[in-house]
Amino acid sequence: MPKHAQLEYRPMHLAETRKIILWSLAWTFLAVTMAVCGAGPASPGPQADLVAPGIWRFHFGDPEPFTPTHFRSAALDSAGLEKMPASPVLPVDPAKITFYVSGRGCSVQLPMESDESIYGLGLSTKLFDLTESENGRTGRRVFLKPTDSPENDLGESHAPVPFYVSSKGYGVFVDTARFVSFYMGNVAPVQAPAETGGGGVQTSIAELYRARTQRVKTMLVDVPAAKGLDVYVFAGPAMLDAVERYNLFSGGGTLPPLWGLGIHYRGYARYGADESLALAARIRAEHVPCDVWGVEPGWQSKTYSCSFTWNTNQFPDPDGFLRQMRAMGYRMNFWEHAFTHPSSPIYEELKPWSGNYRVWDGLVPDFATPQGREIFLKQNRVALFNRQVEGVKLDECDDQPDSAMPWSFPPASAFPSGLDGEQMHSLFGLLYQQTMLTPYREQGLRTWGLVRNSHALAASLPYVVYSDSYDPKCYVRGVVNEGFSGLLWTPEVRDAGSVEDLYRRLETVMFSADAVINAWFIQNPPWDQVNREKNNHGELMPERAAVTEAVRKLLQLRMSFIPYLYTAFNEYHATGKPPIRALVLDWPEDPKVRKLDDQFMFGDSVLVAPMFAGEDRRTVYLPAGDWYDFWTHAKISGGNSLEVTNGVSQIPLFVKGGTLLPLAEPVEFIKPDTCFEITVNRVGGQPAEFTLYEDDGLTMAYSRSEQNQILLHTDGGQPSVRRSGNYHGPDRFKIAGWKTF
Amino acid sequence: MPKHAQLEYRPMHLAETRKIILWSLAWTFLAVTMAVCGAGPASPGPQADLVAPGIWRFHFGDPEPFTPTHFRSAALDSAGLEKMPASPVLPVDPAKITFYVSGRGCSVQLPMESDESIYGLGLSTKLFDLTESENGRTGRRVFLKPTDSPENDLGESHAPVPFYVSSKGYGVFVDTARFVSFYMGNVAPVQAPAETGGGGVQTSIAELYRARTQRVKTMLVDVPAAKGLDVYVFAGPAMLDAVERYNLFSGGGTLPPLWGLGIHYRGYARYGADESLALAARIRAEHVPCDVWGVEPGWQSKTYSCSFTWNTNQFPDPDGFLRQMRAMGYRMNFWEHAFTHPSSPIYEELKPWSGNYRVWDGLVPDFATPQGREIFLKQNRVALFNRQVEGVKLDECDDQPDSAMPWSFPPASAFPSGLDGEQMHSLFGLLYQQTMLTPYREQGLRTWGLVRNSHALAASLPYVVYSDSYDPKCYVRGVVNEGFSGLLWTPEVRDAGSVEDLYRRLETVMFSADAVINAWFIQNPPWDQVNREKNNHGELMPERAAVTEAVRKLLQLRMSFIPYLYTAFNEYHATGKPPIRALVLDWPEDPKVRKLDDQFMFGDSVLVAPMFAGEDRRTVYLPAGDWYDFWTHAKISGGNSLEVTNGVSQIPLFVKGGTLLPLAEPVEFIKPDTCFEITVNRVGGQPAEFTLYEDDGLTMAYSRSEQNQILLHTDGGQPSVRRSGNYHGPDRFKIAGWKTF
């Protein structure tokens, strides 16, 4: 481990007050002297240790033992980091960083420039540039608390990640499991020069309390309870570089199994085996693409809290049920949460390895202990993993930090590992994911699942974050934000306000990390009936055949993008580049994308601009360069905004000129030996190379280099395909043809 | 100081985890053994020290130095407490109290009974019985954070007081300046028996997350940061006894100057001396009662933040202005907040005695240091106190704990005293009040003012809490709640939605601790024009003469109650009995008053049931016994609800049978030699005695027993008046006659 930084501060006790005052005066005197004299070397500030190329660590005080780096999901990817350009210069001036510790916790102040924008801090679905408020560039406080209600303007989310990235081309990760607050330039340290405010008498409350813009901006990070902190700084030079470094520091991005990129349908929660099989068969009969079948709570004898034993009234023969579903080609995903019901066979054994408060009468397993993990897994193996289920959905692992009637465990909880309830709430989703990933890793298999809470250094985890909230614009903003924080997000589709709403929602989810249709509270697929009550009364829409046909096409569109998306994920794994990301990461110099929170890049060359029900047009901004409309192939010059009026099921998509876009013949579902028939589209002149990544699509063999790279390129109009690598299984991709857009 | 309790717990370190698990197992074993055997003495639990008759202290761990008891506003009133019945039995079973400390803070668990109701925890205007939620008796979490937005269901308020009182007849005070959370029976410790829940599969989010009622209830008090805690338990036998003990522990209730009970009008913020004088003269000319004139921000050269220097453009001759106002009989109250503008003469001197973050560019004085208090006072003396202003309004001393754009200092702030920002936010209002009270106490004078933030042990402070929020039902709930926590609250009147709304709001404020009409954003009194915009455009209501007449009568009603209210305040001071309080404190055995949050007792014999604009009737519940309608003198049997249809300006008032109700001839304002002409109303048969308290009404001489008691009683219908005591100044009360209701 690198040495500690030179400046170490201690907790302040009453007796030390006078000493601290003297110190403050001394520091002030020093600072004033230096400022007045304008000579001599500046205070060097705390020392930073180089952790990896372009990553520095500041070590302040006495950090807590239980932080995200203590519970790493994967080792830092040093090979990947070595490939990044080293940045010799620390991108933040250490002389402007200060640390303070008190009995309450500790805080760090970092410098900010007045025109600096900040992004990230997890999966907010409401905020984007965190220095913006309704009053302009006033800055704001962002609260990093895990919540089940992400549509808030406090920055609380399903995945509150203490990592942010700056428009100035650097990132900062605060290694803590505390509910941190970040003040984005809206605090006024006494040392900073005074503003020139304090004007006339106001007679309006709104005017009195209006947020004001600071001339000199400071980032304040407020960490409760901790007496010390490691703060990591990630160099650019561009924002995307900083994000990539953070993701490689996290172990690199996750690589889904190929089938994980297909369509994911979750059945009605009250359905037993027979009804599930019948619906699954109908979906096959109607040729609606579907790879993953999700079984909601009904499979368990007790839920809220969970028994992790099968409800044999509903599912009298679990093995038979699974066999029949698999015979139809479905991969199986099972819902659960961690709270363990008294009737579960592991209850008594788990009790000493649980928190000291129950949730819905269930134990809260301490996943920070090997015993807690193993006892919990034991019953999950019996029920699920020994049956080779391909994935799980990990529900209810978030919190309601600001609720008068919270359902989860109190932050004051104690766990045998030594974690308290606040730390556990921050880490609960991470630790739960790690636990449930174990059986797959033991078998060298990949999985793809869902989780309702995540946190820092999560890039390597094969779980996609989802929510109960359902605002379509917020859902899109989640997609736009996910790439800043090493996270994946699905704007899942449930019921809909109208057929148009169904199409628009489906369009967006097709361009997300997990194409989930979550019909947990409707008996029939939403394309049979969008209205929840009617759906559950069996009143299907008269136009359901036409809707099914349109939906089928939309789902097929997703299926055709799978090879392309698989490349984006392989690069996420190898280089840390997020497969889905905000435009500001690709065009950091373009001021027009700084606030663009309703468009995103899907891979390197496709720009997605979702539309919303009730809006027959939208403005799309295309950055500089040539672009091609995906549907019409019309060429559009970038650097401008345009208005689009795409009809339903034709989501506005724009392909970057000078690229190769491989699109596959859609399949209904992906078998172990599925070989995608690919047409390579030449988009614009002089297209750059494109690499497809080929492997078994199922196991971890790719991590042992059992992988091929299929290099597509054109040389003076002449297409060529070069396959190389160590994967020797059946071909997954066949280049069936080339086309010009 | 009493000895520390025997059981001392230590902070848990990682290395101690195993030890703690062993201890937990040992404790569990002990508890199980005892439960199974059903014999032998119970675990004694932590030891409690008797602090005063009926007050015990539990000392846990290593408490923080900066708590409400450290910054007492007044010494415990041991004489008052000695007069209370001693309670030999600790009302909470110590064996059921547990304490836990971790790196995050500490927590205490206290037993609750399943039918127990909890009240208090400060000035919530939204909550009443804190064990209730929209789902019934599920309990709730109450957050004790100071806020400027009390109309929330989290329990945050302008005065978050960590004292609660139980329907089982005891009170609990947690001595901390932290932002505590109380869980009112809605947590499930693993040790408690499991519930029988976990039923069928739900397909509704509302149903999944519905709060559930615990069979075995536990109060969890979650205190961040602290490593120890003093918890005080106050015996009954009744709730009111516990409240009285808490108030006497706080030093006894405050006694206002007599003029403080008159009408308080606050003028338009943009008015200078001339406009203020003109309006003050008009109010006298129209014979609208008014004792106190409030000057809003306009008197200062800078506000937001404050310079504490006169704006000599608006007020060229402060002394002349004050002289003229006083010549009209007004007592003067001046607005300010504590944040000190760079242009203030004390800015540089105050800087080292301020927090390390500015608010609105102003310093935050550290009122926990003698230097901070004295430097701040220095300029306030120059501007205000040397001019003998009678009172101040202390604004903006609360917080926005859950705001994305907080205007006040961050909780991570550091103060020279050693307080951090969180502690300072809890105590800021208290310390500010104490500071601003100093000049009055130096001169042996009483004052009466307003404050927007208060906290624990505040009963002795002569400041009434107010808010910017303006929901009339919440304002009434504030009046109902104030008595649980040693606080006073004014439901101040500003503009109004209609003339009816003006009357209804005025009716309520007339029966509060400070009858404030706060016209800070309207040029003319609201009885000239209730609509804010029209008022400021000089469009007065055509019916303003009639409205003024009705308002005058309402204000006169208040004036007639002053001697009666002065008695209630004298008893607040001597016995701790709140002058204004919820019915549940007087009738703890009556289940029908347990949820009654829209009626209150005003003194011992008057029940007030406010009405609201747009509602032409309301239900009033009268507890058992005879009651008399104040307006019709009709006798009503209690123990029942009745519907009333009182017209505007006749607020429903009911007088308890068997009481004497002294009512005064209203005066326009109270002079130092005002003698109230009193008619004593015999209400019902066999009226109990009533004592009027007479003194100079201005100074602290009453605390040196320079006070008379005027005992009113009837002996077989024969009225008698007996005056005794050591006050020898001019008579303040003259019994002019007796009447039968």
Short mmCIF file of C-alpha atoms in Angstrom, two decimals, chain A residues 274-533:
data_model
loop_
_atom_site.label_atom_id
_atom_site.label_comp_id
_atom_site.label_asym_id
_atom_site.label_seq_id
_atom_site.Cartn_x
_atom_site.Cartn_y
_atom_site.Cartn_z
CA ASP A 274 -48.94 -24.00 -15.55
CA GLU A 275 -49.88 -20.41 -16.30
CA SER A 276 -46.22 -19.45 -16.76
CA LEU A 277 -45.65 -22.31 -19.20
CA ALA A 278 -48.80 -21.47 -21.10
CA LEU A 279 -47.80 -17.82 -21.51
CA ALA A 280 -44.21 -18.73 -22.40
CA ALA A 281 -45.52 -21.08 -25.09
CA ARG A 282 -47.84 -18.39 -26.42
CA ILE A 283 -44.95 -15.92 -26.70
CA ARG A 284 -43.02 -18.50 -28.70
CA ALA A 285 -46.07 -19.22 -30.84
CA GLU A 286 -46.42 -15.52 -31.57
CA HIS A 287 -42.71 -15.29 -32.45
CA VAL A 288 -42.09 -12.45 -30.06
CA PRO A 289 -38.36 -12.54 -29.30
CA CYS A 290 -37.53 -13.51 -25.71
CA ASP A 291 -34.37 -14.91 -24.15
CA VAL A 292 -34.93 -14.57 -20.43
CA TRP A 293 -38.00 -15.50 -18.41
CA GLY A 294 -38.28 -13.86 -15.02
CA VAL A 295 -40.24 -15.54 -12.26
CA GLU A 296 -41.52 -13.02 -9.74
CA PRO A 297 -42.24 -13.70 -6.00
CA GLY A 298 -44.86 -16.41 -6.53
CA TRP A 299 -42.28 -19.20 -6.68
CA GLN A 300 -41.59 -18.94 -2.94
CA SER A 301 -43.68 -20.25 -0.05
CA LYS A 302 -43.19 -16.91 1.75
CA THR A 303 -42.28 -13.51 0.38
CA TYR A 304 -41.86 -10.20 2.17
CA SER A 305 -39.85 -11.68 3.86
CA CYS A 306 -38.57 -14.62 1.80
CA SER A 307 -38.40 -18.31 2.63
CA PHE A 308 -36.25 -19.30 -0.39
CA THR A 309 -38.27 -22.48 -0.57
CA TRP A 310 -40.57 -23.31 -3.46
CA ASN A 311 -44.28 -22.73 -3.21
CA THR A 312 -45.23 -26.26 -4.19
CA ASN A 313 -48.90 -25.36 -4.52
CA GLN A 314 -48.03 -23.10 -7.42
CA PHE A 315 -44.94 -24.96 -8.59
CA PRO A 316 -45.45 -28.61 -7.61
CA ASP A 317 -42.47 -29.76 -9.71
CA PRO A 318 -39.77 -27.08 -9.92
CA ASP A 319 -37.41 -29.27 -11.94
CA GLY A 320 -40.15 -30.17 -14.38
CA PHE A 321 -41.11 -26.53 -14.74
CA LEU A 322 -37.53 -25.51 -15.47
CA ARG A 323 -37.07 -28.39 -17.90
CA GLN A 324 -40.13 -27.35 -19.88
CA MET A 325 -39.16 -23.67 -19.92
CA ARG A 326 -35.68 -24.58 -21.12
CA ALA A 327 -37.10 -26.83 -23.76
CA MET A 328 -38.65 -23.69 -25.16
CA GLY A 329 -35.25 -21.97 -25.07
CA TYR A 330 -35.79 -19.68 -22.08
CA ARG A 331 -33.06 -18.69 -19.66
CA MET A 332 -34.48 -18.49 -16.15
CA ASN A 333 -34.24 -15.58 -13.75
CA PHE A 334 -35.76 -15.69 -10.26
CA TRP A 335 -36.89 -12.84 -8.05
CA GLU A 336 -35.95 -12.60 -4.41
CA HIS A 337 -34.89 -10.23 -1.72
CA ALA A 338 -32.45 -10.95 1.08
CA PHE A 339 -34.73 -10.66 4.13
CA THR A 340 -35.09 -14.20 5.43
CA HIS A 341 -38.45 -15.36 6.74
CA PRO A 342 -38.72 -17.29 10.03
CA SER A 343 -40.01 -20.29 8.07
CA SER A 344 -36.86 -20.50 5.95
CA PRO A 345 -34.74 -23.56 6.76
CA ILE A 346 -31.71 -21.33 7.31
CA TYR A 347 -33.40 -18.91 9.73
CA GLU A 348 -31.90 -20.16 12.98
CA GLU A 349 -28.48 -20.77 11.48
CA LEU A 350 -28.46 -17.32 9.90
CA LYS A 351 -29.59 -15.47 13.03
CA PRO A 352 -26.10 -14.95 14.55
CA TRP A 353 -24.88 -13.69 11.16
CA SER A 354 -27.62 -11.14 10.71
CA GLY A 355 -28.30 -7.56 11.66
CA ASN A 356 -30.00 -6.89 14.96
CA TYR A 357 -33.23 -5.60 13.39
CA ARG A 358 -35.60 -7.57 11.20
CA VAL A 359 -37.25 -6.37 7.99
CA TRP A 360 -40.78 -7.61 7.29
CA ASP A 361 -40.08 -10.05 10.10
CA GLY A 362 -37.09 -11.44 8.19
CA LEU A 363 -33.44 -11.54 9.13
CA VAL A 364 -31.05 -9.20 7.34
CA PRO A 365 -28.09 -11.41 6.37
CA ASP A 366 -24.68 -9.95 7.05
CA PHE A 367 -23.15 -10.41 3.61
CA ALA A 368 -19.96 -8.84 4.94
CA THR A 369 -19.23 -12.08 6.82
CA PRO A 370 -18.25 -15.32 5.05
CA GLN A 371 -20.71 -17.14 7.31
CA GLY A 372 -23.59 -14.86 6.41
CA ARG A 373 -22.85 -15.27 2.72
CA GLU A 374 -22.46 -19.03 2.88
CA ILE A 375 -25.52 -19.76 5.01
CA PHE A 376 -27.62 -17.51 2.81
CA LEU A 377 -26.21 -19.12 -0.32
CA LYS A 378 -26.81 -22.60 1.05
CA GLN A 379 -30.55 -22.26 0.76
CA ASN A 380 -30.29 -20.36 -2.51
CA ARG A 381 -28.23 -23.23 -3.90
CA VAL A 382 -30.87 -25.74 -2.83
CA ALA A 383 -33.68 -23.72 -4.33
CA LEU A 384 -32.02 -22.10 -7.35
CA PHE A 385 -28.35 -22.50 -8.13
CA ASN A 386 -28.25 -26.30 -7.99
CA ARG A 387 -30.98 -26.07 -10.61
CA GLN A 388 -28.64 -23.98 -12.77
CA VAL A 389 -30.88 -20.93 -12.92
CA GLU A 390 -29.18 -18.44 -15.18
CA GLY A 391 -29.90 -15.29 -13.25
CA VAL A 392 -31.55 -13.60 -10.30
CA LYS A 393 -33.33 -10.35 -9.58
CA LEU A 394 -32.22 -8.88 -6.25
CA ASP A 395 -35.02 -6.69 -4.99
CA GLU A 396 -35.52 -4.37 -2.01
CA CYS A 397 -31.83 -3.93 -1.19
CA ASP A 398 -32.15 -0.15 -1.24
CA ASP A 399 -33.55 2.08 1.49
CA GLN A 400 -35.98 4.88 2.31
CA PRO A 401 -33.58 7.26 4.03
CA ASP A 402 -36.04 10.13 4.29
CA SER A 403 -39.22 8.24 4.97
CA ALA A 404 -41.33 8.57 8.07
CA MET A 405 -42.26 4.91 7.65
CA PRO A 406 -39.13 3.16 6.39
CA TRP A 407 -39.56 -0.53 5.66
CA SER A 408 -35.89 -1.47 5.74
CA PHE A 409 -33.48 -1.83 8.66
CA PRO A 410 -32.53 1.30 10.61
CA PRO A 411 -29.12 2.91 10.00
CA ALA A 412 -28.54 2.33 13.71
CA SER A 413 -28.47 -1.44 13.09
CA ALA A 414 -25.43 -3.46 14.07
CA PHE A 415 -24.06 -6.36 12.08
CA PRO A 416 -21.70 -9.12 13.26
CA SER A 417 -19.09 -8.01 10.71
CA GLY A 418 -18.84 -4.70 12.51
CA LEU A 419 -20.69 -2.74 9.82
CA ASP A 420 -23.39 -0.44 11.07
CA GLY A 421 -26.72 0.01 9.33
CA GLU A 422 -25.65 3.10 7.40
CA GLN A 423 -22.57 1.40 5.95
CA MET A 424 -24.63 -1.71 5.27
CA HIS A 425 -27.26 0.30 3.43
CA SER A 426 -24.59 1.77 1.17
CA LEU A 427 -22.97 -1.59 0.54
CA PHE A 428 -25.95 -3.93 0.80
CA GLY A 429 -26.62 -4.15 -2.93
CA LEU A 430 -22.91 -4.59 -3.72
CA LEU A 431 -22.43 -7.33 -1.15
CA TYR A 432 -25.65 -9.06 -2.16
CA GLN A 433 -24.53 -9.04 -5.80
CA GLN A 434 -21.13 -10.42 -4.86
CA THR A 435 -22.76 -13.18 -2.80
CA MET A 436 -25.17 -14.21 -5.52
CA LEU A 437 -22.42 -14.09 -8.14
CA THR A 438 -20.33 -16.67 -6.27
CA PRO A 439 -22.08 -19.82 -7.58
CA TYR A 440 -21.61 -18.62 -11.17
CA ARG A 441 -17.95 -17.78 -10.69
CA GLU A 442 -17.42 -21.19 -9.03
CA GLN A 443 -18.62 -22.77 -12.25
CA GLY A 444 -16.85 -20.32 -14.51
CA LEU A 445 -20.17 -19.08 -15.84
CA ARG A 446 -21.46 -15.64 -16.65
CA THR A 447 -24.82 -14.46 -15.41
CA TRP A 448 -27.00 -11.41 -16.09
CA GLY A 449 -29.42 -10.15 -13.53
CA LEU A 450 -31.16 -7.24 -11.93
CA VAL A 451 -30.50 -5.39 -8.70
CA ARG A 452 -32.23 -2.46 -7.02
CA ASN A 453 -29.21 -1.07 -5.23
CA SER A 454 -25.59 -0.63 -6.16
CA HIS A 455 -22.68 1.60 -5.24
CA ALA A 456 -19.05 2.30 -6.03
CA LEU A 457 -16.57 0.15 -8.01
CA ALA A 458 -19.47 -1.85 -9.42
CA ALA A 459 -18.47 -1.84 -13.10
CA SER A 460 -17.54 -5.52 -13.10
CA LEU A 461 -20.83 -6.74 -11.63
CA PRO A 462 -23.28 -8.36 -14.07
CA TYR A 463 -26.37 -6.78 -12.57
CA VAL A 464 -28.45 -4.00 -14.05
CA VAL A 465 -30.16 -1.46 -11.78
CA TYR A 466 -33.92 -0.95 -12.05
CA SER A 467 -36.63 0.93 -10.19
CA ASP A 468 -40.28 0.95 -9.22
CA SER A 469 -40.46 4.58 -10.27
CA TYR A 470 -41.88 4.99 -13.76
CA ASP A 471 -41.47 8.47 -15.16
CA PRO A 472 -40.33 7.97 -18.78
CA LYS A 473 -38.17 11.10 -18.91
CA CYS A 474 -36.47 10.16 -15.66
CA TYR A 475 -35.97 6.65 -17.02
CA VAL A 476 -34.19 8.05 -20.06
CA ARG A 477 -32.09 10.30 -17.82
CA GLY A 478 -31.03 7.16 -15.94
CA VAL A 479 -29.74 5.72 -19.22
CA VAL A 480 -27.88 8.96 -19.95
CA ASN A 481 -26.33 9.07 -16.46
CA GLU A 482 -25.35 5.41 -16.01
CA GLY A 483 -22.06 5.76 -17.87
CA PHE A 484 -20.63 8.38 -15.48
CA SER A 485 -20.53 6.00 -12.52
CA GLY A 486 -19.70 2.50 -13.75
CA LEU A 487 -23.33 1.44 -13.64
CA LEU A 488 -25.97 -0.08 -15.91
CA TRP A 489 -29.64 0.83 -15.82
CA THR A 490 -32.78 -0.54 -17.40
CA PRO A 491 -35.78 1.68 -18.07
CA GLU A 492 -38.02 -1.37 -17.79
CA VAL A 493 -41.49 -1.43 -19.33
CA ARG A 494 -44.56 -2.49 -17.37
CA ASP A 495 -48.02 -1.24 -18.22
CA ALA A 496 -48.56 1.90 -20.28
CA GLY A 497 -50.86 4.89 -20.45
CA SER A 498 -51.59 4.22 -24.11
CA VAL A 499 -50.34 2.11 -27.00
CA GLU A 500 -48.17 5.07 -28.00
CA ASP A 501 -46.72 5.14 -24.48
CA LEU A 502 -46.00 1.41 -24.75
CA TYR A 503 -44.12 1.88 -28.03
CA ARG A 504 -42.16 4.87 -26.78
CA ARG A 505 -41.17 3.11 -23.56
CA LEU A 506 -40.22 -0.07 -25.43
CA GLU A 507 -38.15 1.93 -27.91
CA THR A 508 -36.01 3.26 -25.06
CA VAL A 509 -35.60 -0.03 -23.22
CA MET A 510 -34.46 -1.69 -26.46
CA PHE A 511 -31.42 0.61 -26.31
CA SER A 512 -30.52 -0.19 -22.71
CA ALA A 513 -28.33 -2.74 -20.96
CA ASP A 514 -31.24 -5.08 -20.24
CA ALA A 515 -34.34 -5.07 -22.44
CA VAL A 516 -36.78 -5.82 -19.63
CA ILE A 517 -40.53 -6.12 -19.97
CA ASN A 518 -41.59 -6.49 -16.37
CA ALA A 519 -45.16 -7.76 -16.39
CA TRP A 520 -45.09 -8.66 -12.69
CA PHE A 521 -48.48 -7.12 -12.03
CA ILE A 522 -50.22 -7.88 -15.33
CA GLN A 523 -51.38 -11.28 -16.44
CA ASN A 524 -50.92 -10.73 -20.17
CA PRO A 525 -48.09 -9.01 -22.01
CA PRO A 526 -48.64 -5.27 -22.30
CA TRP A 527 -49.01 -5.58 -26.08
CA ASP A 528 -52.21 -7.53 -25.40
CA GLN A 529 -53.52 -4.75 -23.23
CA VAL A 530 -51.62 -1.71 -21.94
CA ASN A 531 -54.13 -0.89 -19.23
CA ARG A 532 -53.36 -2.71 -16.01
CA GLU A 533 -56.91 -3.22 -14.74
#
